[in-house]
PDB file of C-alpha atoms in Angstrom:
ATOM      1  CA  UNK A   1       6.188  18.059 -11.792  1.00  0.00           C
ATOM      2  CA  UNK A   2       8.281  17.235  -8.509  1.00  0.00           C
ATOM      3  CA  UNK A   3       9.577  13.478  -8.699  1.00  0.00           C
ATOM      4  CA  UNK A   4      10.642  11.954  -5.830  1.00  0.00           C
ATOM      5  CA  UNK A   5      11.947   8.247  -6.411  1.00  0.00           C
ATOM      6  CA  UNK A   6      12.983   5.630  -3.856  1.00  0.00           C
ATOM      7  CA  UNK A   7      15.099   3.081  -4.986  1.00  0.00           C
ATOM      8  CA  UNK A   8      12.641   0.035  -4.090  1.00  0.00           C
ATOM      9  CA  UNK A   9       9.378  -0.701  -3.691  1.00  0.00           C
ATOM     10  CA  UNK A  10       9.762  -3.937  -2.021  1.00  0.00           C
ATOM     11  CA  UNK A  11      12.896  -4.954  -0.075  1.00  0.00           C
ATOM     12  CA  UNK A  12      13.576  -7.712   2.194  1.00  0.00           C
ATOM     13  CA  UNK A  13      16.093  -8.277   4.246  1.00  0.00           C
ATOM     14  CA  UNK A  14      17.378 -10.570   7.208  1.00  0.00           C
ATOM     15  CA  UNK A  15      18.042  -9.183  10.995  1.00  0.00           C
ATOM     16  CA  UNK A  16      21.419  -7.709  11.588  1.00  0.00           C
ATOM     17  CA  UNK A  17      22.016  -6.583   8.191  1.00  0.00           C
ATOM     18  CA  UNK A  18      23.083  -3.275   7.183  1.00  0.00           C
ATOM     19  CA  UNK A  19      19.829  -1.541   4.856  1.00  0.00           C
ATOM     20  CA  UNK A  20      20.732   0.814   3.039  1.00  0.00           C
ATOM     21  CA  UNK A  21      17.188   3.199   1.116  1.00  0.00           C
ATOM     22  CA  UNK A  22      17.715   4.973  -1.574  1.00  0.00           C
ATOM     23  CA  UNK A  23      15.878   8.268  -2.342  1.00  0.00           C
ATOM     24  CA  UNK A  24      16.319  10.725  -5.197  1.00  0.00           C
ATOM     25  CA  UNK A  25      14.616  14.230  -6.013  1.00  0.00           C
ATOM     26  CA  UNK A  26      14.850  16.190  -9.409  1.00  0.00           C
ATOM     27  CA  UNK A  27      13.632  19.677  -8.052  1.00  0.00           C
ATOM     28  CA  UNK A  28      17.181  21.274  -6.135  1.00  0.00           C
ATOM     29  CA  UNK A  29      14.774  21.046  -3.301  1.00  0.00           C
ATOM     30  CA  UNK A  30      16.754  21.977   0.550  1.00  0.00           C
ATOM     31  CA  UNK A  31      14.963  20.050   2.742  1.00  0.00           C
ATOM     32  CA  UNK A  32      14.782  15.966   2.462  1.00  0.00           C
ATOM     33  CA  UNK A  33      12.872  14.095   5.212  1.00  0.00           C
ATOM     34  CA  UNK A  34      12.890  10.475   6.026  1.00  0.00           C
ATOM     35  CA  UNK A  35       9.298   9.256   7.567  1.00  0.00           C
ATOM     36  CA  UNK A  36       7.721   4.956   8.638  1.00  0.00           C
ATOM     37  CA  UNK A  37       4.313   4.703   8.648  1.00  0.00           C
ATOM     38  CA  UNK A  38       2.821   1.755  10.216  1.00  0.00           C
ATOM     39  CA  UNK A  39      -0.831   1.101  10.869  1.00  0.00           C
ATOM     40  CA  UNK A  40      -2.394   2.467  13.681  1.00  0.00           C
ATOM     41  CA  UNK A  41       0.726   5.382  14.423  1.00  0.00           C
ATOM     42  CA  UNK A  42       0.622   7.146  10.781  1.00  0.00           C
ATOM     43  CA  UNK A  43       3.259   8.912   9.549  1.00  0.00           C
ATOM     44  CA  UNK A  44       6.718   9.310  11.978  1.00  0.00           C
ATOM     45  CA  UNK A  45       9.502  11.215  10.664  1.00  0.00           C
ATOM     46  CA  UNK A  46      13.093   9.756  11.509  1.00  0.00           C
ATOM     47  CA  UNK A  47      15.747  12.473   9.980  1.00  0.00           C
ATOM     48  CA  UNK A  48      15.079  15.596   8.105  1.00  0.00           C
ATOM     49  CA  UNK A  49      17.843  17.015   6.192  1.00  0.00           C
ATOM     50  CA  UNK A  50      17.903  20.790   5.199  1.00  0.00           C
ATOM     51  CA  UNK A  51      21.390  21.103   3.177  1.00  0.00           C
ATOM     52  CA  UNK A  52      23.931  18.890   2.043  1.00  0.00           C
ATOM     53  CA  UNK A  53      25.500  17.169   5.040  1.00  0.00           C
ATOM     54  CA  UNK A  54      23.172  18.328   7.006  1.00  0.00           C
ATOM     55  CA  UNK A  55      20.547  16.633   9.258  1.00  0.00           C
ATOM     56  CA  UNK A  56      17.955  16.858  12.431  1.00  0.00           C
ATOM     57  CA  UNK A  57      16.785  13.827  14.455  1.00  0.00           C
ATOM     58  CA  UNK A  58      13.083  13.425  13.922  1.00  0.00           C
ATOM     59  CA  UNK A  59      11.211  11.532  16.429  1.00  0.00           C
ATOM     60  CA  UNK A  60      12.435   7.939  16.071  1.00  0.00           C
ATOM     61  CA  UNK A  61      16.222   8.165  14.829  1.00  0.00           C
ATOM     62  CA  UNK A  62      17.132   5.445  17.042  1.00  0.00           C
ATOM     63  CA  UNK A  63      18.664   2.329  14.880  1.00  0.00           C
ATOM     64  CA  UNK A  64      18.723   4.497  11.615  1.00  0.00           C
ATOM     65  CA  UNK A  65      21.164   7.014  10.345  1.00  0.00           C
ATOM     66  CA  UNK A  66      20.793   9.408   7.405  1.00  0.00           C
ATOM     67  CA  UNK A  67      23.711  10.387   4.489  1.00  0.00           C
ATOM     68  CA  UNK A  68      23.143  13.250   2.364  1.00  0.00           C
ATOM     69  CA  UNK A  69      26.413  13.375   0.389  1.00  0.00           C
ATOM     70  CA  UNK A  70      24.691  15.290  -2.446  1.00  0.00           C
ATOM     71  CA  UNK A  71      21.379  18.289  -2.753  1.00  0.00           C
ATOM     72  CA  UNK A  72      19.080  15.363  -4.444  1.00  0.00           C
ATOM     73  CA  UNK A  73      19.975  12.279  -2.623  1.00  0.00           C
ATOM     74  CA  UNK A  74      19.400  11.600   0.587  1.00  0.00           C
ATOM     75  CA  UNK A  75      19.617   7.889   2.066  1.00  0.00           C
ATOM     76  CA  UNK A  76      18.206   5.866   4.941  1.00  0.00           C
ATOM     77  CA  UNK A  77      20.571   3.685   6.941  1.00  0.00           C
ATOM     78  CA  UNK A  78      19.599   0.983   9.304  1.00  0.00           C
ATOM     79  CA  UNK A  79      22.797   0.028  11.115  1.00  0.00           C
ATOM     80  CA  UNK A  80      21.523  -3.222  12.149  1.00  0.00           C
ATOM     81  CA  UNK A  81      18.063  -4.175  10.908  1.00  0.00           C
ATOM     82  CA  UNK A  82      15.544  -5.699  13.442  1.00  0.00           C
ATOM     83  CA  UNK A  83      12.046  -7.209  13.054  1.00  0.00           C
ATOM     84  CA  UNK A  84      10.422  -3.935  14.299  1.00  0.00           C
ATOM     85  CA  UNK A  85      11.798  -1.782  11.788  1.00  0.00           C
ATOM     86  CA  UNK A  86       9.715  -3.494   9.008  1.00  0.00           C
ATOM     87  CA  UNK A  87       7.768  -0.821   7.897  1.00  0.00           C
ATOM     88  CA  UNK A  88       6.566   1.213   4.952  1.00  0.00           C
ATOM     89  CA  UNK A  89       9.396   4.167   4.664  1.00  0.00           C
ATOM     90  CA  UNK A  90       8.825   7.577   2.939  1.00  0.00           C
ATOM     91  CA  UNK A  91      10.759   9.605   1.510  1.00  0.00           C
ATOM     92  CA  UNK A  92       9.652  13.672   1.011  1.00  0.00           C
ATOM     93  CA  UNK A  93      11.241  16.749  -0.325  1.00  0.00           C
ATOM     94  CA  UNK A  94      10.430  20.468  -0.115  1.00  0.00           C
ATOM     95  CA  UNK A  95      11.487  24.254   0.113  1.00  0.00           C
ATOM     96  CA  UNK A  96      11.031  26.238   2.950  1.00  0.00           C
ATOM     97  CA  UNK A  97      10.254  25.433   6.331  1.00  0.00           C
ATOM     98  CA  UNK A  98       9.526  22.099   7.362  1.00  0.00           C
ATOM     99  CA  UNK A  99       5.713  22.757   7.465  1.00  0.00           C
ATOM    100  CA  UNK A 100       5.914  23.887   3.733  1.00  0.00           C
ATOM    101  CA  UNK A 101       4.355  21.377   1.269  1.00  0.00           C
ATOM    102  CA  UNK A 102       5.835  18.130   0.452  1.00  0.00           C
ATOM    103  CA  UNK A 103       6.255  15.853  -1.942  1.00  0.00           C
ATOM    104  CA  UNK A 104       6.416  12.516  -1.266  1.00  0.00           C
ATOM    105  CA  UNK A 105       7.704   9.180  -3.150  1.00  0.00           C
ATOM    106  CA  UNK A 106       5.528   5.915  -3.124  1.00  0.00           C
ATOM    107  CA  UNK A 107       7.737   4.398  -0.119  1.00  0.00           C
ATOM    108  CA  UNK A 108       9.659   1.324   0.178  1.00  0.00           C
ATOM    109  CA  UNK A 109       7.695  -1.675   2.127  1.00  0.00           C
ATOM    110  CA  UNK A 110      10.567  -3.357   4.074  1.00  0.00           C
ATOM    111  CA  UNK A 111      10.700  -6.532   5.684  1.00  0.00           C
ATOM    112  CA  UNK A 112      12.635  -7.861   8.045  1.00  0.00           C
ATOM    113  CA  UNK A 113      12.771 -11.395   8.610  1.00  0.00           C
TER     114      UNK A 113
ATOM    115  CA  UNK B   1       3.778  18.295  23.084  1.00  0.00           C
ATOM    116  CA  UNK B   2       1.568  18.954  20.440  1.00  0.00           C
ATOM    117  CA  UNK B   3      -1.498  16.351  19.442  1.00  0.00           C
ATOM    118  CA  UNK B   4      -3.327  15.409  16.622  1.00  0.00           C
ATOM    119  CA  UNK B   5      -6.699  14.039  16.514  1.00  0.00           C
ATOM    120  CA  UNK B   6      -8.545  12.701  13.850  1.00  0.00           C
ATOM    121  CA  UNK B   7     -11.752  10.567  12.910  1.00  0.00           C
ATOM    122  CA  UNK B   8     -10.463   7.567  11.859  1.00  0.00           C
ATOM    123  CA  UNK B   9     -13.086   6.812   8.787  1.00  0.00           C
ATOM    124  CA  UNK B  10     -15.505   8.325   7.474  1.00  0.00           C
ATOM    125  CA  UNK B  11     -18.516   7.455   4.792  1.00  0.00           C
ATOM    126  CA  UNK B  12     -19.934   9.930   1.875  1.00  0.00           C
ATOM    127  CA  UNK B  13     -21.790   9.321  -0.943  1.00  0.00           C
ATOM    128  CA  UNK B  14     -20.752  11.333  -4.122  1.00  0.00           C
ATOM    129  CA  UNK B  15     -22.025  14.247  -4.434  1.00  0.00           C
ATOM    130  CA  UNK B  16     -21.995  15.443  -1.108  1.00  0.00           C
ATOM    131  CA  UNK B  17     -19.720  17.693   0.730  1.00  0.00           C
ATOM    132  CA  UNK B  18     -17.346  16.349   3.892  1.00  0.00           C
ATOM    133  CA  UNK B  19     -16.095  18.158   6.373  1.00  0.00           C
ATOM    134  CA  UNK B  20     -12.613  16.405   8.082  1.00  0.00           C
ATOM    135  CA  UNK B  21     -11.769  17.768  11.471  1.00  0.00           C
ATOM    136  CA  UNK B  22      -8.191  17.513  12.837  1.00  0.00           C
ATOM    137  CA  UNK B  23      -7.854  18.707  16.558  1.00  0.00           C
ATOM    138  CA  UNK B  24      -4.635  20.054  17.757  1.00  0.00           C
ATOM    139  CA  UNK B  25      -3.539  21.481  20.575  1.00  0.00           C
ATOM    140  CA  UNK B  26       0.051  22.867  21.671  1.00  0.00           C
ATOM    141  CA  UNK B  27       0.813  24.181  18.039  1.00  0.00           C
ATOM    142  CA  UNK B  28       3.430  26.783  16.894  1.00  0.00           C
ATOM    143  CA  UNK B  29       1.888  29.510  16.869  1.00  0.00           C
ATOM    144  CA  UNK B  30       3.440  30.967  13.687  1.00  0.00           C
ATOM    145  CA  UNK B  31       3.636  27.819  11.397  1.00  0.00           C
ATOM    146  CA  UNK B  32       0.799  26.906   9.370  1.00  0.00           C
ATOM    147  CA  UNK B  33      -1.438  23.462   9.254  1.00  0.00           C
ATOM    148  CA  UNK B  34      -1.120  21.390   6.121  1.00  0.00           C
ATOM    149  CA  UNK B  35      -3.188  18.561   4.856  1.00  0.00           C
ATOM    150  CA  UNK B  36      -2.784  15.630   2.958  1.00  0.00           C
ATOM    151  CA  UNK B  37      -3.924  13.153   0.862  1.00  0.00           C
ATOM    152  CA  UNK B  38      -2.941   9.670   0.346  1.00  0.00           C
ATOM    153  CA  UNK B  39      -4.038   6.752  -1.884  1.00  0.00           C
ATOM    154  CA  UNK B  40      -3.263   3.085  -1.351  1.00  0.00           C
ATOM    155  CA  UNK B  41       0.544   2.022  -2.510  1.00  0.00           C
ATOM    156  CA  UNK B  42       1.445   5.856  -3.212  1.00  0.00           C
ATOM    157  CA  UNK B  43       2.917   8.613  -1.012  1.00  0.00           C
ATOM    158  CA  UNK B  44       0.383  11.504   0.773  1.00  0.00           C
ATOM    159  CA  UNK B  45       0.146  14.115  -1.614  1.00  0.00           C
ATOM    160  CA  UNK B  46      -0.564  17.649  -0.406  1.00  0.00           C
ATOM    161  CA  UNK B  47      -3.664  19.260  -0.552  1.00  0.00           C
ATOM    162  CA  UNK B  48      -3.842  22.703   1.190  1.00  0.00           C
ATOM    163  CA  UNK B  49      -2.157  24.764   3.942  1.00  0.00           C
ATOM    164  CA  UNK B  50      -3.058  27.875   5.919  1.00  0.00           C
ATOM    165  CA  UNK B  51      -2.370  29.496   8.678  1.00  0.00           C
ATOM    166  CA  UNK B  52      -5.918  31.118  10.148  1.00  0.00           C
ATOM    167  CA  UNK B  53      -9.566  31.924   8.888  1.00  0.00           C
ATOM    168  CA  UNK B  54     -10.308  30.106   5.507  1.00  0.00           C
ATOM    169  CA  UNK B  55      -8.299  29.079   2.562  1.00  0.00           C
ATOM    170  CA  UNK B  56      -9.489  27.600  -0.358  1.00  0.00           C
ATOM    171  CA  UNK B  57      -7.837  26.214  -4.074  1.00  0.00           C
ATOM    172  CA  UNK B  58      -9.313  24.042  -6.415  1.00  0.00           C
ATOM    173  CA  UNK B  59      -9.942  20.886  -4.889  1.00  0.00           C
ATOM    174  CA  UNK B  60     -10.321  21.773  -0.997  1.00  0.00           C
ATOM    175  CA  UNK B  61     -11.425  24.702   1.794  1.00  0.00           C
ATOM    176  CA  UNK B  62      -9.571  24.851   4.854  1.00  0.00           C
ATOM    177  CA  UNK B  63     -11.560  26.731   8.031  1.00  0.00           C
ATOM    178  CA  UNK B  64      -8.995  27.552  11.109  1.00  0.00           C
ATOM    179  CA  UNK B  65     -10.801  29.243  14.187  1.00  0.00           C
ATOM    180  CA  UNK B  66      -9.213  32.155  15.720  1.00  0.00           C
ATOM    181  CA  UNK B  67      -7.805  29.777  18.854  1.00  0.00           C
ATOM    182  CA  UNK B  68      -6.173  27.083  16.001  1.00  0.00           C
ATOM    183  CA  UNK B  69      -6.758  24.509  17.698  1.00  0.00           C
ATOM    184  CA  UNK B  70      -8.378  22.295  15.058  1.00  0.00           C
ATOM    185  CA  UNK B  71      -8.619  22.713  11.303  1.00  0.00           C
ATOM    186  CA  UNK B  72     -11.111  21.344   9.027  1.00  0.00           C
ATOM    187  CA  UNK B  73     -10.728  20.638   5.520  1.00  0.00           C
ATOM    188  CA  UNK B  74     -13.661  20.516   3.133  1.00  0.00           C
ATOM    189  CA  UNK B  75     -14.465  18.574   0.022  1.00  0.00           C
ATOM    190  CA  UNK B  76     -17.031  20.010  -1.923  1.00  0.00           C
ATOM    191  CA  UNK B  77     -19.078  17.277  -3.782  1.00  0.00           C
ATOM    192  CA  UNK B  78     -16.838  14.380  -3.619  1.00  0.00           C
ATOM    193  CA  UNK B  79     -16.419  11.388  -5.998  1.00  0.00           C
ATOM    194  CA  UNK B  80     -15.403   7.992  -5.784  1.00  0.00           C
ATOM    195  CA  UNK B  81     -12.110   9.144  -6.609  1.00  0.00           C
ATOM    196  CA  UNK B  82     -11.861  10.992  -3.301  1.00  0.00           C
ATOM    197  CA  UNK B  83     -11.730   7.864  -1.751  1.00  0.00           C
ATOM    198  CA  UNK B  84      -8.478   8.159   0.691  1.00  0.00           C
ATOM    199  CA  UNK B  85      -6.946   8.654   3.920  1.00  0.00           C
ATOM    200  CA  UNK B  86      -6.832  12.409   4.753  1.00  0.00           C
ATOM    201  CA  UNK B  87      -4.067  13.377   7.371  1.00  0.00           C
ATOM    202  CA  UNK B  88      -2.993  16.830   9.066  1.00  0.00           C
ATOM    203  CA  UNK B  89       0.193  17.914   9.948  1.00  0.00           C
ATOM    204  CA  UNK B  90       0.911  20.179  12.110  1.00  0.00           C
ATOM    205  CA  UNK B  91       4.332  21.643  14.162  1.00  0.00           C
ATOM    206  CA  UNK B  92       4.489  21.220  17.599  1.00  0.00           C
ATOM    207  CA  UNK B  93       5.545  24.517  19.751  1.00  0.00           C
ATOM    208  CA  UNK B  94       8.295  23.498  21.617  1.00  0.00           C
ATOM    209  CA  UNK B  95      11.478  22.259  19.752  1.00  0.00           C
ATOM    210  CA  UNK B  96       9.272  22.133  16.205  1.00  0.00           C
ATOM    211  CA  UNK B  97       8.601  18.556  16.245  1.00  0.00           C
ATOM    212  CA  UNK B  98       6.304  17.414  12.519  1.00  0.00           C
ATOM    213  CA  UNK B  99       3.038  16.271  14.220  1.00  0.00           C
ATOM    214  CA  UNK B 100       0.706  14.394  11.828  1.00  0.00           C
ATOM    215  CA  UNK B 101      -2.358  12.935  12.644  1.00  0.00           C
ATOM    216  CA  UNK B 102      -3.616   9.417  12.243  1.00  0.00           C
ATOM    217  CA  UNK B 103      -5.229   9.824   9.208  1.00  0.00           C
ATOM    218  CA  UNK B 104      -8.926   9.758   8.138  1.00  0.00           C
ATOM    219  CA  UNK B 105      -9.904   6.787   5.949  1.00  0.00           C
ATOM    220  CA  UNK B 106     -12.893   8.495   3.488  1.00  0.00           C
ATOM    221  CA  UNK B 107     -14.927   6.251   1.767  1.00  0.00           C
ATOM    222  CA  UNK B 108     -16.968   7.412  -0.798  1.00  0.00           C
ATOM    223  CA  UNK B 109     -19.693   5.367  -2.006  1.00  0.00           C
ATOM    224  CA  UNK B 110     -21.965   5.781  -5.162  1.00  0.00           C
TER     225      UNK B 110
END
């Protein structure tokens, strides 16, 4: 089975701070995708990655950057964290195109106070 | 840009079979619509995909129309444990944006 871990479950943090999430996947899987979900707007991705060092903007990249030094890690980077990036953050991998099936890990809840 | 649109909650009672309709418009034409499935404090987990006419695997049908411009997923006799919050995703046609819908919360009752 496909495991997809992110480093926290829970993680709370003060504005301004640098935020670094952590995601890991165990199947050599290409493509790694960042996505926030918040009530109401569902599921936005923020970078997609399809190699090492390599990465897309999604639909919201703005305040977040993306480092995918190695094939199964691929982290989330808020530069500067502010109150409206508390969110619920996913993390996905897959094979294929970006519509191909994903697998998901059981996202980080972040705060920002 | 492509749109998603989905009920936002639904009510079964177990046994019976739902029918989840996701309307999209201004999809790639060659990509194909997935679904998911996601419970509370967990990540979606993917159910089916196609790409036109019917699909179907062990848990779920998929029916696409000719135009594909909705989808609807079908849960044959549901259970309790069905209870979720069902979301497309779809790719827009014009620079490949990930579209997913807002998600249908199913309640299944006994």
């Amino acid at each position: 089975d496909v495991k997809v871990t992110q480093s926290s479950r829970y993680l709370v943090k003060r504005t301004g701070e640098k935020v670094f999430l952590e995601c890991v996947q165990d199947m050599d899987h290409e493509n790694m995708f960042w996505y926030r979900q918040d009530p109401g707007l569902g599921l936005r991705l923020i970078y997609f990655s399809y190699d090492v060092k390599m990465k897309e903007k999604g639909d919201i990249p703005e305040g977040y950057s993306v480092s995918r030094e190695k094939k199964e890690r691929f982290s989330l980077i808020l530069e500067s964290a502010s109150t409206n990036q508390t969110s619920m953050y996913l993390c996905a991998s897959g094979i294929g195109g970006r519509n191909q099936p994903q697998h998901f890990g059981d996202g980080t809840r972040l705060s920002i106070l | 840009l492509a749109k998603t649109t989905q009920p936002i909650s639904m009510d079964s009672y177990e046994g019976q079979e739902v029918n989840i309709t996701c309307s999209h418009n201004n999809i790639a034409t060659n990509d194909y619509i997935t679904w998911y499935q996601q419970f509370p404090s967990q990540g979606p987990r993917f159910i089916i995909q196609g790409y036109k006419t019917k699909v179907t695997n062990e848990v779920a049908s998929l029916f696409i129309p000719a135009d594909r411009k909705s989808s609807t997923l079908s849960l044959p006799r549901v259970s309790l444990s069905d209870t979720a919050v069902y979301y497309c995703l779809v790719e827009d046609n014009q620079g490949g944006k990930l579209i997913f819908g807002q998600g249908t919360e199913l309640s299944v009752k006994p």
